[in-house]
Structures are given as C-alpha cells and as structure tokens.
Coordinates of C-alpha atoms in Angstrom, one line a residue:
M1 CA 5.7 -3.3 -75.4
G2 CA 7.5 -3.6 -72.1
T3 CA 5.8 -4.5 -68.9
N4 CA 6.0 -2.6 -65.6
P5 CA 8.5 -4.0 -63.3
E6 CA 7.4 -5.4 -59.9
P7 CA 7.9 -3.0 -57.0
T8 CA 11.2 -3.5 -55.3
L9 CA 10.7 -5.1 -51.8
V10 CA 13.1 -5.0 -48.9
T11 CA 13.5 -8.7 -48.0
S12 CA 14.5 -8.1 -44.4
A13 CA 11.6 -5.8 -43.8
A14 CA 9.1 -8.3 -45.4
R15 CA 10.5 -11.0 -43.2
T16 CA 10.2 -8.9 -40.1
L17 CA 6.6 -8.0 -40.8
A18 CA 5.9 -11.7 -41.5
I19 CA 7.1 -12.5 -37.9
L20 CA 4.7 -10.0 -36.5
G21 CA 1.9 -11.6 -38.4
V22 CA 2.3 -15.1 -36.9
F23 CA 1.0 -14.0 -33.5
T24 CA -2.7 -14.5 -33.2
I25 CA -5.4 -14.1 -30.5
E26 CA -5.5 -17.9 -30.2
E27 CA -1.7 -18.2 -30.1
P28 CA -0.3 -15.0 -28.5
H29 CA 2.9 -16.8 -27.2
L30 CA 5.2 -18.7 -29.6
G31 CA 8.7 -20.3 -29.3
L32 CA 11.5 -19.6 -31.7
S33 CA 11.2 -22.9 -33.5
D34 CA 7.5 -22.3 -34.2
I35 CA 8.1 -18.7 -35.4
A36 CA 11.0 -19.8 -37.7
R37 CA 8.9 -22.6 -39.2
R38 CA 5.9 -20.4 -39.9
V39 CA 7.9 -17.7 -41.6
Q40 CA 10.1 -20.3 -43.3
L41 CA 13.4 -18.9 -42.0
P42 CA 16.4 -20.5 -40.4
K43 CA 16.2 -20.1 -36.6
A44 CA 19.3 -18.0 -36.5
T45 CA 17.8 -15.5 -39.0
A46 CA 14.4 -15.5 -37.1
L47 CA 16.2 -14.8 -33.8
R48 CA 18.1 -11.8 -35.3
L49 CA 14.9 -10.3 -36.5
L50 CA 13.1 -11.0 -33.2
K51 CA 15.9 -9.3 -31.3
T52 CA 15.6 -6.3 -33.6
L53 CA 11.9 -6.1 -33.0
A54 CA 12.4 -6.5 -29.2
A55 CA 14.9 -3.6 -29.2
N56 CA 12.1 -1.4 -30.5
G57 CA 9.4 -2.8 -28.3
F58 CA 7.5 -4.7 -30.9
V59 CA 8.0 -8.1 -29.3
V60 CA 8.8 -9.3 -25.8
Q61 CA 10.5 -12.5 -24.7
N62 CA 9.1 -14.3 -21.6
N63 CA 12.0 -15.0 -19.2
E64 CA 10.3 -18.1 -17.8
N65 CA 9.9 -20.2 -21.0
A66 CA 11.7 -18.1 -23.6
Q67 CA 8.6 -17.7 -25.7
W68 CA 7.8 -14.5 -27.6
R69 CA 4.8 -12.3 -27.7
L70 CA 3.8 -9.0 -29.2
G71 CA 5.2 -6.0 -27.4
P72 CA 3.7 -2.6 -26.3
A73 CA 4.8 -0.8 -29.5
T74 CA 2.3 -2.8 -31.5
A75 CA -0.5 -1.6 -29.2
S76 CA 0.7 2.0 -29.7
L77 CA 0.6 1.5 -33.5
G78 CA -2.9 0.0 -33.3
A79 CA -4.1 2.9 -31.1
R80 CA -2.7 5.5 -33.5
Y81 CA -4.2 3.7 -36.5
Q82 CA -7.6 3.7 -34.8
V83 CA -7.3 7.3 -33.6
S84 CA -6.3 8.5 -37.0
F85 CA -9.7 7.5 -38.4
D86 CA -11.6 8.9 -35.4
I87 CA -10.2 12.4 -34.9
R88 CA -12.6 14.4 -37.0
A89 CA -15.6 12.1 -36.4
N90 CA -15.4 11.6 -32.7
I91 CA -12.4 13.1 -30.8
E92 CA -12.5 16.7 -31.9
P93 CA -16.3 17.1 -31.4
A94 CA -16.0 15.5 -27.9
L95 CA -13.3 18.0 -27.0
R96 CA -15.3 20.9 -28.4
K97 CA -18.3 19.9 -26.3
L98 CA -16.2 19.4 -23.2
S99 CA -14.5 22.8 -23.7
D100 CA -17.9 24.6 -24.2
E101 CA -19.3 23.0 -21.0
T102 CA -16.3 23.7 -18.8
G103 CA -15.0 27.0 -20.2
K104 CA -11.5 25.4 -20.3
D105 CA -9.1 24.3 -23.0
A106 CA -9.5 20.6 -23.7
S107 CA -6.9 18.2 -25.2
F108 CA -6.5 14.6 -26.3
F109 CA -3.2 12.8 -25.6
V110 CA -1.8 9.5 -27.0
Q111 CA 1.1 7.5 -25.9
E112 CA 4.4 7.5 -28.0
G113 CA 6.7 5.0 -26.3
N114 CA 7.7 6.5 -22.9
R115 CA 6.2 9.9 -23.8
R116 CA 2.8 11.4 -24.5
V117 CA 1.8 13.6 -27.4
R118 CA -0.9 16.2 -27.6
L119 CA -2.8 15.0 -30.6
V120 CA -5.8 17.4 -30.6
K121 CA -6.5 20.6 -28.7
V122 CA -9.6 22.7 -28.6
M123 CA -9.3 26.2 -27.1
C124 CA -12.2 27.8 -25.3
P125 CA -12.5 31.5 -26.3
N126 CA -13.0 32.6 -22.7
A127 CA -10.3 30.5 -21.1
Q128 CA -6.8 31.6 -19.9
H129 CA -4.7 29.9 -22.5
N130 CA -1.2 28.5 -22.1
A131 CA 1.4 28.0 -24.9
A132 CA 0.5 24.2 -25.3
R133 CA 0.4 23.2 -28.9
V134 CA -0.7 20.2 -31.0
G135 CA 2.2 17.8 -31.4
E136 CA 3.8 18.7 -28.1
S137 CA 5.6 15.8 -26.5
M138 CA 6.1 15.3 -22.8
P139 CA 7.2 12.5 -20.5
L140 CA 4.5 9.9 -20.0
D141 CA 5.0 9.7 -16.2
L142 CA 4.6 13.5 -15.6
G143 CA 1.2 15.2 -15.7
A144 CA -2.4 14.0 -15.3
A145 CA -2.8 12.7 -18.9
G146 CA 0.2 10.5 -18.8
K147 CA -0.5 9.1 -15.4
V148 CA -4.1 8.1 -16.1
M149 CA -2.9 6.2 -19.2
L150 CA -0.2 4.4 -17.2
A151 CA -2.8 3.6 -14.5
A152 CA -5.2 2.3 -17.2
M153 CA -2.5 0.1 -18.7
G154 CA -1.9 -1.5 -15.3
R155 CA 1.1 0.4 -13.9
Q156 CA 1.7 -0.8 -10.3
G157 CA 1.9 1.4 -7.2
V158 CA -0.2 3.1 -4.6
L159 CA -0.7 6.2 -6.8
Y160 CA -1.9 4.2 -9.8
D161 CA -4.2 2.2 -7.6
E162 CA -5.8 5.4 -6.4
I163 CA -6.1 6.7 -9.9
R164 CA -7.9 3.5 -11.0
S165 CA -10.2 3.7 -8.0
R166 CA -11.4 7.3 -8.6
G167 CA -11.1 7.2 -12.4
Y168 CA -9.3 10.5 -12.9
H169 CA -6.2 12.4 -11.8
V170 CA -5.3 16.0 -11.2
T171 CA -1.8 17.5 -11.3
V172 CA -0.6 21.0 -10.6
A173 CA 2.8 22.3 -11.8
E174 CA 4.1 18.8 -12.5
A175 CA 4.8 18.5 -16.2
K176 CA 4.9 22.3 -16.6
S177 CA 5.5 24.8 -13.8
K178 CA 2.7 27.1 -14.9
S179 CA 0.0 24.5 -15.8
A180 CA -2.5 22.3 -14.0
S181 CA -4.7 19.6 -15.5
I182 CA -7.3 16.9 -14.9
A183 CA -7.4 13.8 -17.1
V184 CA -9.3 10.5 -17.6
P185 CA -8.4 7.5 -19.8
V186 CA -10.1 6.7 -23.1
F187 CA -10.4 3.1 -24.3
G188 CA -11.0 1.4 -27.6
N189 CA -11.7 -2.3 -28.4
R190 CA -10.7 -5.0 -25.9
W191 CA -9.9 -2.4 -23.2
R192 CA -7.0 -1.1 -25.2
V193 CA -6.0 2.4 -24.0
V194 CA -6.1 4.8 -27.0
G195 CA -5.4 8.0 -25.1
A196 CA -6.6 10.5 -22.4
L197 CA -9.0 13.4 -22.3
C198 CA -7.6 16.3 -20.5
I199 CA -8.8 19.7 -19.3
G200 CA -6.0 22.3 -18.6
A201 CA -5.8 25.5 -16.6
P202 CA -3.1 27.9 -15.4
A203 CA -1.6 26.7 -12.1
G204 CA -2.7 28.8 -9.1
A205 CA -4.4 28.7 -5.7
H206 CA -7.2 26.2 -5.4
V207 CA -6.9 25.2 -9.1
D208 CA -6.9 21.5 -8.0
D209 CA -10.3 22.0 -6.3
E210 CA -11.6 23.8 -9.4
L211 CA -10.5 21.0 -11.8
T212 CA -11.8 18.3 -9.5
Q213 CA -15.3 19.7 -9.9
F214 CA -15.1 18.7 -13.6
A215 CA -14.3 15.1 -12.9
P216 CA -17.9 13.7 -13.3
R217 CA -18.4 15.6 -16.6
L218 CA -15.0 14.5 -17.8
K219 CA -15.6 10.8 -17.0
R220 CA -19.0 10.9 -18.8
A221 CA -17.3 12.4 -21.8
A222 CA -14.6 9.7 -21.7
E223 CA -17.2 6.9 -21.4
A224 CA -19.1 8.3 -24.5
L225 CA -15.9 8.6 -26.5
S226 CA -14.8 5.1 -25.5
A227 CA -18.1 3.8 -26.8
A228 CA -17.8 5.7 -30.0
L229 CA -14.3 4.4 -30.6
S230 CA -15.4 0.8 -30.1
Y231 CA -16.7 -1.3 -33.0
D232 CA -18.1 -4.0 -30.8
D233 CA -21.5 -3.2 -29.3
D234 CA -21.3 -6.0 -26.7
A235 CA -17.9 -4.8 -25.7
V236 CA -19.2 -1.2 -25.3
A237 CA -21.8 -2.4 -22.8
R238 CA -19.3 -4.4 -20.8
R239 CA -16.8 -1.6 -20.9
L240 CA -19.2 1.0 -19.6
E241 CA -20.4 -1.2 -16.8
V242 CA -16.8 -1.8 -15.6
A243 CA -15.7 1.7 -16.2
R244 CA -18.3 3.2 -13.9
S245 CA -16.9 1.1 -11.0
S246 CA -13.2 1.1 -11.4
W247 CA -11.9 2.3 -14.8
H248 CA -9.4 -0.6 -14.8
P249 CA -8.6 -2.5 -18.1

C-alpha cells in the first residue's frame, strides 16, 4: 500500500516566512548577519528575500544602522486577521446600534496599503443613502475615515495633530463630491489601529454641524468597540484612560 506524499512546499516562500518569524517583541531590530544565521541562509540569499519583503512593505531597513524591522504591511495583516474574527461578534452589532441611534448609515473601514476599504456597512431605513458599497476602496488620505486612521498611526502635520486632539474628523465632499462623513479610530491590542467607525450623510448645507453633533456618541461607540477587540483587560483600562484625553497611540 502506498503512502500519501508530503505536500509540496515552495522553498523560497518558506524561507521568506521564516525571516518574518525571527523578529520578536524582545528583538524588533536585527542586522543582516543575525537574520541570516537564524534562518540558516547565506547572507546574499537572506538579503534578496529581505529586499523582496521590503518592496511590499513587510520589512523596513533603518538608514542609521542598516538593521531591519517589521514593516507596516505586517500590521495591516494582523489587523485584518483580528477583524475577520470580530465582524459578526462585535463590529456589525456596534454599527447597527450606532445607525439606530443616529438615524444615519454607519460603516467600518480598514487600511489596505495606501487605501482604505469599506469592510462593513449598516444602512438605516430612514436615512438618505448613497451608493457606497461594502468592499469599496478609496485613497487613505481622503475622507474622514482615512484621516483619523492616519492620525492615530502617528502621521505628522497640523491637521493630524488637531484630529488627535479632538478625537474625530469631519469631511464634506472630499473623497466623494456628494458625500460627507465623520469618523473616529478603533484600536486593538497594543494600540494597534484596526480601523475606523464612520457615519455618512449626503453633502449639503450645514451637514458638518449636523455630523459634529454625533461626535460624543461616535467616540463612545469606538471606545466600547476598541475594548471588545482587545484581549488584554489591563490594556483595555489603559487604552480607555488615554483615549478619553487624546486618542493618540
């Protein structure tokens, strides 16, 4: 009787994943020699794989000492992994409650590289709807949801300082000419930004004032959702204490 063959592995992919696995909380920065030694590869091979990872945002090289660290794409993967488990349990119910309380459509956005994607949307029966759909992708630096995520991730500039100070942002006809929105960031473990809660409305006169009135309710919803998405009780307490004062990671 024959035996089942071992699954075929792609050696280069396995080596690349092994490189990502050498970075730890205790050792977040490593030089090429250390990385090559730990994955048991020649330095030239390890360097080629590191450059491939860097080209896709999974690692970053420090210009000062040439050491390597994990890049922003790994945070995005981690956030998507976490969010995928929490959509039905936490995110969708939070959006539905927010929509019922405000009478507006509510959405949850996540970062995808330099863009943001509408992952979940709950429509209020009495709201004036727009054509926004789940899966829609827009530039990260346009619209309230993208800008609060950038601010929470530490983007520099006067505008982002102001967003961090007040904890929310409103835009009118920025990402879309006929739409306005207000958004707040949502955090997971270790102050990792997992997305943004957003309330949308048709652009029009005084819509910014109307949306701003929802800011306290929206921030409370984001605080509760951030707590629900964290698996560290102590971290939740610390996060909420800081969040109420600055909403800065």
